[in-house]
mmCIF file of C-alpha atoms in Angstrom:
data_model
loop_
_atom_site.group_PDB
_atom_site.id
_atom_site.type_symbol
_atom_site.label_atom_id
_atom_site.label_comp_id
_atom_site.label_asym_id
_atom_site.label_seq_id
_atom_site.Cartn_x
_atom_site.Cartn_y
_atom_site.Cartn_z
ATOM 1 C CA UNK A 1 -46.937 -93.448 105.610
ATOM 2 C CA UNK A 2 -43.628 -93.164 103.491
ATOM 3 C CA UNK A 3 -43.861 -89.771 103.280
ATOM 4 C CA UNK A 4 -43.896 -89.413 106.965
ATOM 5 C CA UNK A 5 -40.137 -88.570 108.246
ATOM 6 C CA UNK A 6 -38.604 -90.851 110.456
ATOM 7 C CA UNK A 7 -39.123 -89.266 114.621
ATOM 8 C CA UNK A 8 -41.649 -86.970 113.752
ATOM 9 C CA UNK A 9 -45.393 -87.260 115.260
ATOM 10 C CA UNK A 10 -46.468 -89.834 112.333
ATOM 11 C CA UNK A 11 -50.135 -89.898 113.032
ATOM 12 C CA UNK A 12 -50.596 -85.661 113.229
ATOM 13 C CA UNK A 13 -48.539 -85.222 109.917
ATOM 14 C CA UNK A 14 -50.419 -88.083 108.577
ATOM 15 C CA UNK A 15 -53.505 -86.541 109.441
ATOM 16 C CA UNK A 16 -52.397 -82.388 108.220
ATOM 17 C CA UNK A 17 -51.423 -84.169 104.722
ATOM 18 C CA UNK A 18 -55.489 -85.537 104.435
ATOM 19 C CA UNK A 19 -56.519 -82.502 105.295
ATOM 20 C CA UNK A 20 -54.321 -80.117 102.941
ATOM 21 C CA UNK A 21 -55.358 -83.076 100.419
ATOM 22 C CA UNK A 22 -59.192 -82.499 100.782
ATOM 23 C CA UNK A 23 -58.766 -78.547 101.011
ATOM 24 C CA UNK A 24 -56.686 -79.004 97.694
ATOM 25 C CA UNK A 25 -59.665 -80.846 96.281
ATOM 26 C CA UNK A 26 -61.775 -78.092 97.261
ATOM 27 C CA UNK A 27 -60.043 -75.410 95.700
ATOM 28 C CA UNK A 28 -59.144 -76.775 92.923
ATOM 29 C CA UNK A 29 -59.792 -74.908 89.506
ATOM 30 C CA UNK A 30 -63.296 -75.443 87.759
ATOM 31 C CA UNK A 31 -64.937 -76.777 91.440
ATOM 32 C CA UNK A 32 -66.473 -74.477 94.013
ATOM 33 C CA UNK A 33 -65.184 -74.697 97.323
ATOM 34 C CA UNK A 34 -67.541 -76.526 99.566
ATOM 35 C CA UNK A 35 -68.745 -75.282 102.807
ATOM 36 C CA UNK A 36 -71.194 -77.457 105.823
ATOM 37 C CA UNK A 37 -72.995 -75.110 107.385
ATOM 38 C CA UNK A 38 -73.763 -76.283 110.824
ATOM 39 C CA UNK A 39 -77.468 -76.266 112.087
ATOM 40 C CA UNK A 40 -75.858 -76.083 115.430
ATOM 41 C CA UNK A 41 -74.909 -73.040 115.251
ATOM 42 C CA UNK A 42 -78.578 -71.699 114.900
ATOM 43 C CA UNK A 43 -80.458 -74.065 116.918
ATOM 44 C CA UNK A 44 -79.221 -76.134 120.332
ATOM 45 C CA UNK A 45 -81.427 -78.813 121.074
ATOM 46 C CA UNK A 46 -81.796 -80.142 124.588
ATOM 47 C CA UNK A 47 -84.597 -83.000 124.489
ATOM 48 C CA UNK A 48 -86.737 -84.976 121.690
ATOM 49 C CA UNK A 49 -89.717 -86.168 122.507
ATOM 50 C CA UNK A 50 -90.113 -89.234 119.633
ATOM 51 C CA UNK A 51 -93.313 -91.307 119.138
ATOM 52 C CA UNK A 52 -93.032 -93.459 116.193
ATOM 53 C CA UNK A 53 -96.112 -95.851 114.863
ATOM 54 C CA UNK A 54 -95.160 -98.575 112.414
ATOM 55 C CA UNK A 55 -98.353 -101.021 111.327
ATOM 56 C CA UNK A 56 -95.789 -102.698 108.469
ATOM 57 C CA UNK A 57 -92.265 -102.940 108.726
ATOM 58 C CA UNK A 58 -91.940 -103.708 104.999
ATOM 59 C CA UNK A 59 -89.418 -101.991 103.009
ATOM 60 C CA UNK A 60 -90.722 -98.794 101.656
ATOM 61 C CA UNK A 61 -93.374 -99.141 104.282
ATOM 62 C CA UNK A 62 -94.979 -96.087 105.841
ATOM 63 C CA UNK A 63 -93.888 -95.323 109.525
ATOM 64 C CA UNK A 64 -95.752 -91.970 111.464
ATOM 65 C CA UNK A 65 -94.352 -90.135 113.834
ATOM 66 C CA UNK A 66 -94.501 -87.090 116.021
ATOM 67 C CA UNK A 67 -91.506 -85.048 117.387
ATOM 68 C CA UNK A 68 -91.940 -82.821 120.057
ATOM 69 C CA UNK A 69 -87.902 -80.781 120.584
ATOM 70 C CA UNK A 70 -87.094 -78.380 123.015
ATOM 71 C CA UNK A 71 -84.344 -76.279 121.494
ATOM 72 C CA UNK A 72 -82.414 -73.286 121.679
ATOM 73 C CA UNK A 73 -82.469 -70.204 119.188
ATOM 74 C CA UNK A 74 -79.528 -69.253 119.409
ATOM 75 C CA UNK A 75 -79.549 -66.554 115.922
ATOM 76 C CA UNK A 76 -82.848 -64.845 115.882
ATOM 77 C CA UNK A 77 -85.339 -66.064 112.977
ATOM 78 C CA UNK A 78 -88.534 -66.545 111.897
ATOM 79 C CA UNK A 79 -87.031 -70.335 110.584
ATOM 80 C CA UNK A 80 -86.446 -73.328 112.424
ATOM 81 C CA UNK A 81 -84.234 -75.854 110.168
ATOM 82 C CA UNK A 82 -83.562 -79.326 111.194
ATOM 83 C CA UNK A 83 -82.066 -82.023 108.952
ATOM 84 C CA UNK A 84 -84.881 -84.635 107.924
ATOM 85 C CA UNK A 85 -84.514 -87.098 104.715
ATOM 86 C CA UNK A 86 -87.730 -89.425 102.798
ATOM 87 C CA UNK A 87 -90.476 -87.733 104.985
ATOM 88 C CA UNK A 88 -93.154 -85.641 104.915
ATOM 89 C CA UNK A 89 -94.322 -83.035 106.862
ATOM 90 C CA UNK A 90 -98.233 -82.244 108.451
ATOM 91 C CA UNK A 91 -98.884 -79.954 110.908
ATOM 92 C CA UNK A 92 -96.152 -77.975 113.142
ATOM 93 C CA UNK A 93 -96.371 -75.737 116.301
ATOM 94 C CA UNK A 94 -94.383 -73.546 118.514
ATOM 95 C CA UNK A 95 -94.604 -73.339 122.117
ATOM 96 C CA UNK A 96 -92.322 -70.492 124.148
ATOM 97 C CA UNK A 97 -90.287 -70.714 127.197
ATOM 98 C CA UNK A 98 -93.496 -69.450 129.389
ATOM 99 C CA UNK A 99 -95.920 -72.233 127.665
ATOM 100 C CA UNK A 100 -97.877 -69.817 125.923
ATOM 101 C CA UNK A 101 -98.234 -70.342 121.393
ATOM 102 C CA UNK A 102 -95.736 -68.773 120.024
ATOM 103 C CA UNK A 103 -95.423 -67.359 115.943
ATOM 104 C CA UNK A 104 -97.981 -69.034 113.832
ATOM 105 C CA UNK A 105 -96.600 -71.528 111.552
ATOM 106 C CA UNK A 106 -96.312 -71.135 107.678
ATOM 107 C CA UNK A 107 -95.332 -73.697 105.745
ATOM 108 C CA UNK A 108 -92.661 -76.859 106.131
ATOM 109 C CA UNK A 109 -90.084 -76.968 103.213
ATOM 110 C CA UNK A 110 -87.666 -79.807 102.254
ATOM 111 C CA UNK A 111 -84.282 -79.587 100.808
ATOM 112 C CA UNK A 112 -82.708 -82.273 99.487
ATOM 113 C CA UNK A 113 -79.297 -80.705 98.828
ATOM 114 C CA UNK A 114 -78.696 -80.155 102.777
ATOM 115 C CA UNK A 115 -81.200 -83.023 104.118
ATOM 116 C CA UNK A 116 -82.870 -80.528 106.042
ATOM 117 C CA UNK A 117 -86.455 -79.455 106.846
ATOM 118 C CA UNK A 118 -87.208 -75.440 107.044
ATOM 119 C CA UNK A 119 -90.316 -74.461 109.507
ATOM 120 C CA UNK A 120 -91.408 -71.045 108.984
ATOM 121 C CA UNK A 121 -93.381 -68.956 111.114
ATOM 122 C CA UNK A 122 -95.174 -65.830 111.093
ATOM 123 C CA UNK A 123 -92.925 -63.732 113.369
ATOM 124 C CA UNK A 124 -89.148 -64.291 114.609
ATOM 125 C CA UNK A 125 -88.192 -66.658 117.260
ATOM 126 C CA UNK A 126 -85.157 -66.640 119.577
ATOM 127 C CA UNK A 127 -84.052 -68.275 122.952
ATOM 128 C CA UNK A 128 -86.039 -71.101 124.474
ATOM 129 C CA UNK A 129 -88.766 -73.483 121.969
ATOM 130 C CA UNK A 130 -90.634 -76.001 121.692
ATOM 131 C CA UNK A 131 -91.338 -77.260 118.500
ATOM 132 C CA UNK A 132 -93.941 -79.962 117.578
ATOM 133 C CA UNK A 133 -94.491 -81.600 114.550
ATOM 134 C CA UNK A 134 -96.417 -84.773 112.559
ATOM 135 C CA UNK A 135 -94.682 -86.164 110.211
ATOM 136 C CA UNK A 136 -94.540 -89.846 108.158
ATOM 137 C CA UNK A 137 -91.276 -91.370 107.053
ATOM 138 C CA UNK A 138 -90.223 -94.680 104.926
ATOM 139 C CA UNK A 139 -88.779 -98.303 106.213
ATOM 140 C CA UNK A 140 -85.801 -97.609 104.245
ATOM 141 C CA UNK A 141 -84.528 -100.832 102.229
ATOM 142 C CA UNK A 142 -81.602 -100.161 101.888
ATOM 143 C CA UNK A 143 -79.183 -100.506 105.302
ATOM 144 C CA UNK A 144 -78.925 -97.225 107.109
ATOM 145 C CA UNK A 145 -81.381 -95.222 109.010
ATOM 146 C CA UNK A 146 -84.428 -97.374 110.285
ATOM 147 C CA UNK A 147 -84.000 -100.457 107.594
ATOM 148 C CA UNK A 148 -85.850 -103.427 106.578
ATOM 149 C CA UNK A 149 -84.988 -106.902 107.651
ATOM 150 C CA UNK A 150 -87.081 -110.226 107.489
ATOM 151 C CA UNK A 151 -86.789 -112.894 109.922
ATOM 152 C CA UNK A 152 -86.199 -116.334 109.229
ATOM 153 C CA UNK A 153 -89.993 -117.081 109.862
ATOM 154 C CA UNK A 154 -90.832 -114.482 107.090
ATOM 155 C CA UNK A 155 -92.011 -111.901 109.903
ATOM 156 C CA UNK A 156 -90.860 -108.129 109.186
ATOM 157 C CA UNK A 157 -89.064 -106.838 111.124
ATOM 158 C CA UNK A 158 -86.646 -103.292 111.183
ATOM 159 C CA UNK A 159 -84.019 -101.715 112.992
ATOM 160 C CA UNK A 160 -81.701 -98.733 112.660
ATOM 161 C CA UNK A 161 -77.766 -97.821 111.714
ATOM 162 C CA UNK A 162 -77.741 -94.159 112.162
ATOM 163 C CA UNK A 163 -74.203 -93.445 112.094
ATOM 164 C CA UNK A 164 -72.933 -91.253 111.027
ATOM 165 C CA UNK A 165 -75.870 -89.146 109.337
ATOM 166 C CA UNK A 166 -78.590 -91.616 109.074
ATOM 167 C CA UNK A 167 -80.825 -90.584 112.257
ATOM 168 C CA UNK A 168 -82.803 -87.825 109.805
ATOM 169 C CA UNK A 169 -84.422 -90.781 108.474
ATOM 170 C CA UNK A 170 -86.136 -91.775 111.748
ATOM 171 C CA UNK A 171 -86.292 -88.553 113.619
ATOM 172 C CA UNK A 172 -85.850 -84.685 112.553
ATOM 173 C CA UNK A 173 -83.460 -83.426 114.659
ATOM 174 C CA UNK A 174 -79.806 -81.861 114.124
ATOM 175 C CA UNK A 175 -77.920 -84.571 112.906
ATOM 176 C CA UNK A 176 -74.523 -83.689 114.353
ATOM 177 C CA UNK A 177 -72.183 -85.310 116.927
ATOM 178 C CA UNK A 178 -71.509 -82.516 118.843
ATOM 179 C CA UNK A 179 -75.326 -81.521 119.105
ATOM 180 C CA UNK A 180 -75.983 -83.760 122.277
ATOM 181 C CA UNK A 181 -79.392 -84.187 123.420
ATOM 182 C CA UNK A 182 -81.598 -86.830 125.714
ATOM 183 C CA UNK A 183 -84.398 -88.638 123.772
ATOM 184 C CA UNK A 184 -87.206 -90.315 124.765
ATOM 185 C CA UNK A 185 -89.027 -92.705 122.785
ATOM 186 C CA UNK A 186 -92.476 -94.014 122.243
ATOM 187 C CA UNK A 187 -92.828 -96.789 119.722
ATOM 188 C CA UNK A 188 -96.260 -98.427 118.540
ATOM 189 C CA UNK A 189 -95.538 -101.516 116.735
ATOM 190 C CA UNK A 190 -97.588 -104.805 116.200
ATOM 191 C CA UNK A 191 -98.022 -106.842 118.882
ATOM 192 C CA UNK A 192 -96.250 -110.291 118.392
ATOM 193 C CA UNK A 193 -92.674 -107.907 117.997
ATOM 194 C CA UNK A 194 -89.989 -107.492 120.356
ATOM 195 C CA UNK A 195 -88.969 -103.779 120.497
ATOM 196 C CA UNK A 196 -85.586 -102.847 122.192
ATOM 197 C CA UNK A 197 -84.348 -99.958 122.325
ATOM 198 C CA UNK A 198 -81.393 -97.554 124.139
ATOM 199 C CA UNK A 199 -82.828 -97.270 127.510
ATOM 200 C CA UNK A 200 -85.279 -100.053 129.394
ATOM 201 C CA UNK A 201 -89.223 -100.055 128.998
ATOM 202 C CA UNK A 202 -91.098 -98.304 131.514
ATOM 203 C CA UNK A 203 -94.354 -99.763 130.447
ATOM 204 C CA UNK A 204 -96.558 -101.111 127.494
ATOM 205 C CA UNK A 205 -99.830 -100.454 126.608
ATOM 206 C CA UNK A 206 -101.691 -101.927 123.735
ATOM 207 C CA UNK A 207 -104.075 -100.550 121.121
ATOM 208 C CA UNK A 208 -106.213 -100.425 118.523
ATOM 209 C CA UNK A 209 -105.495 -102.346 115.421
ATOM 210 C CA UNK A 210 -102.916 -105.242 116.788
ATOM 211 C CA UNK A 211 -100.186 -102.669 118.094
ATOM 212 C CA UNK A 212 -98.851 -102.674 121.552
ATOM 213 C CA UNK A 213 -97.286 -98.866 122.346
ATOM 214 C CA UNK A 214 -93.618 -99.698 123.799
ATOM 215 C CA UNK A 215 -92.764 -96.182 126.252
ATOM 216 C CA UNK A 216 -88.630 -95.920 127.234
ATOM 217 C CA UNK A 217 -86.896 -93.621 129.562
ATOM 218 C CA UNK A 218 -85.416 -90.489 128.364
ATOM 219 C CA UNK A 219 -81.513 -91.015 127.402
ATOM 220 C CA UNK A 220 -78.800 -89.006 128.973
ATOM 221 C CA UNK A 221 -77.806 -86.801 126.401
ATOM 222 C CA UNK A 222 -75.982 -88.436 123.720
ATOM 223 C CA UNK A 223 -75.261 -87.522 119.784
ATOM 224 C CA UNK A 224 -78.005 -88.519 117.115
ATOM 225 C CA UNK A 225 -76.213 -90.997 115.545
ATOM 226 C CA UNK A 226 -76.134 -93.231 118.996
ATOM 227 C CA UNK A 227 -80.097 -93.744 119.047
ATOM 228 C CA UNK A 228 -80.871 -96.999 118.492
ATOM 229 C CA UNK A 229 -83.818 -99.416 118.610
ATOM 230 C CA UNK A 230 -85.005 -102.706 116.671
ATOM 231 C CA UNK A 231 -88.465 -104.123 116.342
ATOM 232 C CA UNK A 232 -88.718 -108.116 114.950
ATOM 233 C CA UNK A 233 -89.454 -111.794 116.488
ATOM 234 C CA UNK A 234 -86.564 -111.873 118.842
ATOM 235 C CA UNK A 235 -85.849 -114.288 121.345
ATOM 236 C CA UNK A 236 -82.990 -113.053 124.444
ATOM 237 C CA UNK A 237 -80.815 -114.937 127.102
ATOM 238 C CA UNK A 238 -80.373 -113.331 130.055
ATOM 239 C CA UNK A 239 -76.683 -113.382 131.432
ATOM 240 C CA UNK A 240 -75.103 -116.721 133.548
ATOM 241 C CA UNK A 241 -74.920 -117.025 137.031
ATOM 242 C CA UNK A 242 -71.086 -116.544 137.229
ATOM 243 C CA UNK A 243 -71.696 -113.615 135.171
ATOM 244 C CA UNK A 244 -74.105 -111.339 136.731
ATOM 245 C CA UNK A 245 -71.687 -111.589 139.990
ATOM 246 C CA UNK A 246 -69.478 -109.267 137.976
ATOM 247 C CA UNK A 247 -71.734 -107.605 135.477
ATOM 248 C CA UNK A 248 -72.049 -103.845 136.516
ATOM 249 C CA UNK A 249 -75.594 -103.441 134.804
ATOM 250 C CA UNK A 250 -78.197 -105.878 133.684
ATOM 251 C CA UNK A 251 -77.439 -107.837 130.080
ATOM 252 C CA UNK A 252 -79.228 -109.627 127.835
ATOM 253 C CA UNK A 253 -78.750 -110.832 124.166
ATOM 254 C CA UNK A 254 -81.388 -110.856 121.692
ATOM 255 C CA UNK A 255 -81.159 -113.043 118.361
ATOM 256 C CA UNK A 256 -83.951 -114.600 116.011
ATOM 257 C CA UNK A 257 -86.176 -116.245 117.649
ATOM 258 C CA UNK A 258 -84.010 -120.125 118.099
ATOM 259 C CA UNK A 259 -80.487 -118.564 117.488
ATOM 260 C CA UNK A 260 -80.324 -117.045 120.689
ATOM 261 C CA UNK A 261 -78.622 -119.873 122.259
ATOM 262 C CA UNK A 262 -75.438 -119.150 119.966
ATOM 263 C CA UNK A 263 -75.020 -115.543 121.569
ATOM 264 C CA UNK A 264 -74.164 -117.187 124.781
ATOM 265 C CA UNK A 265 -70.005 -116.408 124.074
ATOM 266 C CA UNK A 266 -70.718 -112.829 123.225
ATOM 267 C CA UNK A 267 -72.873 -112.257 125.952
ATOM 268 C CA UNK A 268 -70.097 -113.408 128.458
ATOM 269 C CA UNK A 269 -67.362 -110.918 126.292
ATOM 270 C CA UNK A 270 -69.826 -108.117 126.965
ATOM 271 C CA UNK A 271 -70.121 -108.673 130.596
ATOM 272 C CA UNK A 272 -66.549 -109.011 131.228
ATOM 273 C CA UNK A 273 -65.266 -106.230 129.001
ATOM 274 C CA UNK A 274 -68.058 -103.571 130.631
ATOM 275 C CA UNK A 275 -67.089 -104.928 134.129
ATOM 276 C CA UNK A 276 -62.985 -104.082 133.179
ATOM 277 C CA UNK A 277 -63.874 -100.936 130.981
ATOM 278 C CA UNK A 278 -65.635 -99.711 134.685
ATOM 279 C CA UNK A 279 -62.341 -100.192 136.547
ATOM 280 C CA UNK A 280 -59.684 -99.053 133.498
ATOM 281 C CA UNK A 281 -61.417 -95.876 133.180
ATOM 282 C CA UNK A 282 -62.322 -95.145 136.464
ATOM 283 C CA UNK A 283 -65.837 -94.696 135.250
ATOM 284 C CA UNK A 284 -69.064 -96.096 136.142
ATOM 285 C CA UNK A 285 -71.207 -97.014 132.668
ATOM 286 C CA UNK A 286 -74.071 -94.491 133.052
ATOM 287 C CA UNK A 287 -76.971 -96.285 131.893
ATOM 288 C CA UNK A 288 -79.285 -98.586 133.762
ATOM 289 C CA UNK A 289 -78.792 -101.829 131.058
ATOM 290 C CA UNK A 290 -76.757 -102.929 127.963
ATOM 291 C CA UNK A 291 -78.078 -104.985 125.576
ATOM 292 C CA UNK A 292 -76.568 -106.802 122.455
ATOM 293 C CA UNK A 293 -78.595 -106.944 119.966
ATOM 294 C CA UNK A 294 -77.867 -109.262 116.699
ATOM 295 C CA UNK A 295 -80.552 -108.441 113.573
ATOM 296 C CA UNK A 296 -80.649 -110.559 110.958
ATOM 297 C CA UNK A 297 -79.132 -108.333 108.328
ATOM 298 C CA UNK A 298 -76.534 -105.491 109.205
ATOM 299 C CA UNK A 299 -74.034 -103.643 107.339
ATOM 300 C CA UNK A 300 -70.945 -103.676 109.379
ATOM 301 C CA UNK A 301 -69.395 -105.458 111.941
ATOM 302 C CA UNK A 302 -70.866 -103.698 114.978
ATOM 303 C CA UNK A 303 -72.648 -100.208 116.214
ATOM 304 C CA UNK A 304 -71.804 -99.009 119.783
ATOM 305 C CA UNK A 305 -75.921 -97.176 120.177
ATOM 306 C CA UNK A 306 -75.352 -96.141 123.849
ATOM 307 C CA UNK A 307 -76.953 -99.000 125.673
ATOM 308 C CA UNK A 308 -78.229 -101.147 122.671
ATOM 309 C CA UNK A 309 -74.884 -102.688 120.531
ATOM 310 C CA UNK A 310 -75.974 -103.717 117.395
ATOM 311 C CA UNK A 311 -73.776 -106.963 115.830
ATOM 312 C CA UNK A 312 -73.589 -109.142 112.481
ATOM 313 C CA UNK A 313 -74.787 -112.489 112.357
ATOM 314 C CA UNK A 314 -71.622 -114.043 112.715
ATOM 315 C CA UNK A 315 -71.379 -112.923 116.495
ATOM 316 C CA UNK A 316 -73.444 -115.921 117.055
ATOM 317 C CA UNK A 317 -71.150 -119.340 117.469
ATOM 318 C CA UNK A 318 -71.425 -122.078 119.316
ATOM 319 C CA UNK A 319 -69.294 -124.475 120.972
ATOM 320 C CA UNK A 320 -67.476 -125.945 117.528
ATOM 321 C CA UNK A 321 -66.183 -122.536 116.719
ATOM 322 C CA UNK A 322 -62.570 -122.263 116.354
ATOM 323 C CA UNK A 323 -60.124 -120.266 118.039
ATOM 324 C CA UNK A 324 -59.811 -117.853 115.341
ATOM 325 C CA UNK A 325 -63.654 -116.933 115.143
ATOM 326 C CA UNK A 326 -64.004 -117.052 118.845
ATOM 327 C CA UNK A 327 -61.264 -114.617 119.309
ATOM 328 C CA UNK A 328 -62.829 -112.509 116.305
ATOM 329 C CA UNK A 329 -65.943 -112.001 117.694
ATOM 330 C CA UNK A 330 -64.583 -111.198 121.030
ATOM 331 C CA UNK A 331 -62.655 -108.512 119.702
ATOM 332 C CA UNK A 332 -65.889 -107.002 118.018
ATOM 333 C CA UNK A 333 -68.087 -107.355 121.251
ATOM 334 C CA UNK A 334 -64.689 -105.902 123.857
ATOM 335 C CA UNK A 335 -64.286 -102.876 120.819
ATOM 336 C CA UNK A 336 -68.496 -102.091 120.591
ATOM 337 C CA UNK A 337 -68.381 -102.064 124.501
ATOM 338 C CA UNK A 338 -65.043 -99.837 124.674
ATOM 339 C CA UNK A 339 -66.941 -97.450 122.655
ATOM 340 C CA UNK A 340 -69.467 -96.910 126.049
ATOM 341 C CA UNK A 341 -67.682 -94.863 127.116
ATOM 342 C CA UNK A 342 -65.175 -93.635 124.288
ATOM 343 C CA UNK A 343 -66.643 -92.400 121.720
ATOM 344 C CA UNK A 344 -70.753 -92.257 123.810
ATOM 345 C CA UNK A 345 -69.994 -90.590 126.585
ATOM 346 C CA UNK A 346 -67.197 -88.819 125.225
ATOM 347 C CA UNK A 347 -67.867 -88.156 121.646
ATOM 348 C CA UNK A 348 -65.427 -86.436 118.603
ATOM 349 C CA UNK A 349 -67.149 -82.950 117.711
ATOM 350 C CA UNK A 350 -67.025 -84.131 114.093
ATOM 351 C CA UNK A 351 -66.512 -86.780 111.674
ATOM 352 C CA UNK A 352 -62.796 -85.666 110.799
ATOM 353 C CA UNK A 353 -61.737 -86.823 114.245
ATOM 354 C CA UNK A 354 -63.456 -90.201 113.956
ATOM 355 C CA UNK A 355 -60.147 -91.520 114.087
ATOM 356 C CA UNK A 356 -59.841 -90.518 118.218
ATOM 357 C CA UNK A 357 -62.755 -92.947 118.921
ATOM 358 C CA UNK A 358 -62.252 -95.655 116.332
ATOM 359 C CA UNK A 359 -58.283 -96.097 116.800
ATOM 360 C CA UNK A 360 -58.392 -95.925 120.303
ATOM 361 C CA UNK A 361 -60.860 -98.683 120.597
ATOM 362 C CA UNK A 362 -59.252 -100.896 118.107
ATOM 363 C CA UNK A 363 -56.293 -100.649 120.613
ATOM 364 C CA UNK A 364 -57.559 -100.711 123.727
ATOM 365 C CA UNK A 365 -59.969 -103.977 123.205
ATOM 366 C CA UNK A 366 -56.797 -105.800 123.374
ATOM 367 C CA UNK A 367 -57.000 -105.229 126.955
ATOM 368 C CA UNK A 368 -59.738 -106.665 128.678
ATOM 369 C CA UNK A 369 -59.229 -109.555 126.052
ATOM 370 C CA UNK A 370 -55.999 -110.193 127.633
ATOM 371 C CA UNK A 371 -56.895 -110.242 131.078
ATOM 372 C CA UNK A 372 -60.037 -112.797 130.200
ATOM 373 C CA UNK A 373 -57.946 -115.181 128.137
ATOM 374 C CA UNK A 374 -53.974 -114.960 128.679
ATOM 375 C CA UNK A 375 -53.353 -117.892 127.060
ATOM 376 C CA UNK A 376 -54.534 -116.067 123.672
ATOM 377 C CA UNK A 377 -51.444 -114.044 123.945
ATOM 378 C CA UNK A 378 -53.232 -111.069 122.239
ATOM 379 C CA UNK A 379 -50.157 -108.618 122.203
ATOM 380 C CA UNK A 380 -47.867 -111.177 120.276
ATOM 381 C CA UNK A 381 -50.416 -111.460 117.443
#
């Protein structure tokens, strides 16, 4: 920031210094420069089709899936590559824009160096596709993608941080902000689990082997890394009568299964921050629910999955919680519910301007914080 002169724009000469930094870095002697190749400049998806079956949610556990994408060829080619990571690859197809089979399919091949999966086919494909393809992927244990977590009662359980590039562990798809698509999701999982997910349930059917099928609506379109779901013994709390007077769209909170009680204070921050968020940005929040959802492991603070926030354990307090943690987590909850429509509905192309959607919303959660609690005083802190 020193190096910044006094009454110039601080934050754009800030931000050309990082980035004749990281071109420096690029070009420096003995290191090849580094180029990302975007997928979506090949291939514009519009909808994916995602049916996931999970009969353990152990770490390292085997999950199957089938993807069904309608996409875009936008550069003529007898290759279709989207980015996948840890999974394997069965049998693929092609469908064109009439319905009829298109190009037989070759072979599948994985690269690790760009996290992507090549389909080849026998002859060249261009404008409208639909690709379909069986696949298997991991319960990663580590905390990104679709992760591992055990519930107090020793139950498995699993759900997912895909941002920013974790989503090609879950789902093959093109695993780039700007690459907005809807997604609808099927998951099979066993049958004493909760399974929440970005949009509500439109039905559940069980089957064979202990596993009830969960079926959501399609998303609006929305950028990979804003799917969300999370399967484990979860327990919710539906929103207060004073509460759902204001609430624009239905709420709930789900916790473990006898901690649910202690999400009552976020809950409330949700509902009052979407219900302020509606009328500051003259917006209506497009989806038909939001739910908070607290697992009982997760790597950062909060995730803003359109329709699904993710949170850390320590959003759950009860009524001995001091100022200072009350007013912490409702910062998280009012900044995770900003994000609705800053940084979902209107997203940064790329991961250099993160800084639009994450700086704005640590500003702007200030405000709905200050019209719920004025004695707080949250602009003299």
């Amino acid at each position: 920031l020193k190096i910044c002169t006094p009454g110039s724009n601080t934050v754009q000469q800030l931000y050309s210094l990082i980035i004749r930094q990281r071109i420096a870095i690029m070009a420096s002697p003995g290191t090849a420069p580094r180029r990302y190749i975007h997928l979506l400049d090949s291939v514009r998806p519009s909808l994916y089709i995602v049916d996931l079956s999970f009969e353990s949610l152990n770490a390292q556990a085997s999950f199957k899936g089938e993807l069904k994408a309608s996409l875009e060829v936008l550069k003529p080619s007898k290759q279709l590559e989207l980015h996948a990571k840890d999974m394997e690859f069965g049998s693929a197809s092609v469908a064109l824009a009439d319905g009829s089979a298109g190009p037989s399919f070759v072979k599948a091949t994985l690269r690790e160096e760009t996290e992507t999966v090549i389909f080849e086919f026998s002859d060249i494909l261009t404008g409208s596709v639909v690709l379909t393809c069986t696949y298997t992927g991991k319960v990663q244990s580590a905390q990104r993608g679709l992760y591992h977590c055990t519930f107090e009662c020793g139950i498995a359980g699993a759900s997912t941080h895909f941002e920013p590039v974790y989503c090609r562990y879950a789902v093959p798809c093109i695993d780039e902000p700007k690459a907005k698509a809807c997604f609808e999701v099927s998951i099979a999982a066993p049958r004493s689990l909760t399974v929440v997910s970005n949009m509500p349930e439109t039905n559940a059917a069980p089957l064979a082997g202990g596993l009830t099928k969960h079926n959501f609506m399609a998303t609006p379109r929305v950028s990979s890394y804003l799917l969300g779901f999370s399967l484990g013994d979860y327990s919710s709390i539906d929103m207060e009568e004073k509460d759902r007077e204001i609430a624009p769209v239905p709420m709930k909170l789900y916790a473990q299964r006898g901690s649910e009680e202690m999400g009552r204070f976020a809950l409330s921050i949700g509902v009052g921050s979407l219900a302020f968020f509606e009328k500051f940005f003259d917006q209506k929040f497009p989806l038909p629910k939001l739910d908070l959802v607290v697992p009982p492991f997760f790597p950062i603070g909060g995730m803003e999955n359109w329709g699904i926030i993710t949170l850390v354990n320590r959003s759950l307090i009860d009524d001995s919680a001091s100022l200072q943690k009350r007013q912490g987590v409702a910062g998280l909850v009012a900044h995770e519910v900003s994000h609705m429509w800053f940084g979902d509905l209107v997203t940064p192309c790329w991961w250099e301007d993160l800084w639009l959607k994450e700086g704005f919303a640590s500003w702007v959660n200030l405000l709905p914080l200050d019209e719920l609690f004025p004695a707080w005083r949250v602009w003299d802190k």
